[in-house]
GROMACS .gro file of C-alpha atoms in nm:
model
   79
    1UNK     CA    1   4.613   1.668   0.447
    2UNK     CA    2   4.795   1.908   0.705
    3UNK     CA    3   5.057   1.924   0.442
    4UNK     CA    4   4.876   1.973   0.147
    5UNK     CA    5   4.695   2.273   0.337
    6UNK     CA    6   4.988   2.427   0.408
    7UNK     CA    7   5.099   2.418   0.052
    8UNK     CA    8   5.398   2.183   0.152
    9UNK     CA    9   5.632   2.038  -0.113
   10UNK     CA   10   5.389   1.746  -0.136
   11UNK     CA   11   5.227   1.892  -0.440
   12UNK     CA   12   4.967   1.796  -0.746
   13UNK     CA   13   5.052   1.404  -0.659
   14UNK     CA   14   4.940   1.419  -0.369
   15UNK     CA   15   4.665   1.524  -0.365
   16UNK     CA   16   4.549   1.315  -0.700
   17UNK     CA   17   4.628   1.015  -0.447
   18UNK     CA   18   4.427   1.188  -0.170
   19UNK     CA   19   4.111   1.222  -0.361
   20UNK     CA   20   4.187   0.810  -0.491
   21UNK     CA   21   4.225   0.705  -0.141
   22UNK     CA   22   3.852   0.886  -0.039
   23UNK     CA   23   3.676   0.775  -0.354
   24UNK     CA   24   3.313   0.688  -0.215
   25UNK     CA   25   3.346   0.338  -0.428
   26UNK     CA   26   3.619   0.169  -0.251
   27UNK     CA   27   3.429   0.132   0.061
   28UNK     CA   28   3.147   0.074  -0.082
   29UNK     CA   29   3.312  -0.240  -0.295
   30UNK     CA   30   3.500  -0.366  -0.003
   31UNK     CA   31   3.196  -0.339   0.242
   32UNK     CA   32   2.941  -0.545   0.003
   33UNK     CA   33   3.242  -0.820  -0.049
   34UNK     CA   34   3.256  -0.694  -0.392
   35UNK     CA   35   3.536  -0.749  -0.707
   36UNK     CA   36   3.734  -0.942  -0.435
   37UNK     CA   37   4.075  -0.815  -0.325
   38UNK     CA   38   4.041  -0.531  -0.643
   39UNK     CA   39   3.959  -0.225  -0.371
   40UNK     CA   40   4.176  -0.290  -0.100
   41UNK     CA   41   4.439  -0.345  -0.333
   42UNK     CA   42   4.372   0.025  -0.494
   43UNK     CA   43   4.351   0.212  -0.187
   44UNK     CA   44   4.642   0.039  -0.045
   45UNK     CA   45   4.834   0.164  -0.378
   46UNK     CA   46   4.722   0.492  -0.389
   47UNK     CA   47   4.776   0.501   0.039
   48UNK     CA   48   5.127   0.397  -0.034
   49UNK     CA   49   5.170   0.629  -0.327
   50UNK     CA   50   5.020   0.935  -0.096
   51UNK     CA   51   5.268   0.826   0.159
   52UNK     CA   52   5.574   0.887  -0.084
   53UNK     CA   53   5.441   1.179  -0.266
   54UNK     CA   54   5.397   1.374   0.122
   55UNK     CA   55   5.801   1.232   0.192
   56UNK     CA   56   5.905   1.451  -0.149
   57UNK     CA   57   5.988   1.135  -0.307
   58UNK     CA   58   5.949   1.309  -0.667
   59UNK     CA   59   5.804   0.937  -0.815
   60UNK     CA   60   5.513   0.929  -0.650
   61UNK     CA   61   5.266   0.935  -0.776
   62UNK     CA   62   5.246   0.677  -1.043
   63UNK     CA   63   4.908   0.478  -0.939
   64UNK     CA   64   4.673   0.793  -1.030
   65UNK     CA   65   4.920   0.969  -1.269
   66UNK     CA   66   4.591   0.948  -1.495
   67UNK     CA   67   4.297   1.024  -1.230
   68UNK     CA   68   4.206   1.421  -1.174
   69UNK     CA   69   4.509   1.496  -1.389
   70UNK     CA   70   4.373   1.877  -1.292
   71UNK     CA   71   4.336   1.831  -0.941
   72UNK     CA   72   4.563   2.018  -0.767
   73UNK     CA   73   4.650   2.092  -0.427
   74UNK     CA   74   4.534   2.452  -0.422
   75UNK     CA   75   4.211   2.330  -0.467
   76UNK     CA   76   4.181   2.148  -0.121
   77UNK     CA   77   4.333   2.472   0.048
   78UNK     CA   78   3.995   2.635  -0.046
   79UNK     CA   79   3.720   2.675   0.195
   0.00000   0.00000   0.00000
């Protein structure tokens, strides 16, 4: 997050995986023992794709390439 405040070379990726990785229905699936393995499986995905796309690694990105394809990281430097 640090990085993505700072407007490091992390970028739009980042922060599309950011938002996946806090979506509300995740926890809420994996706490109610719901669609089996399906939510830890996601977050792990998009936590690994974060994890590349904050490294530079200019592939990341890939697992929500089509989720908030308008989120960008200048809006999570706003107040």
């Amino acid at each position: 997050l640090l990085a993505l405040a700072a407007g490091g070379r992390a970028g739009d990726p980042a922060a599309r995986e950011l938002l996946a990785v806090q979506a509300s229905d995740w926890a809420f699936l994996t706490t109610r023992a719901w669609a089996g393995d399906y939510p830890t499986d996601r977050v792990r995905a998009h936590a690994h794709e974060l994890g590349r796309a904050l490294a530079g690694d200019p592939g990341a990105g890939t697992a929500a390439r089509n989720l908030a394809v308008h989120a960008g990281a200048a809006a999570l430097r706003e107040p």
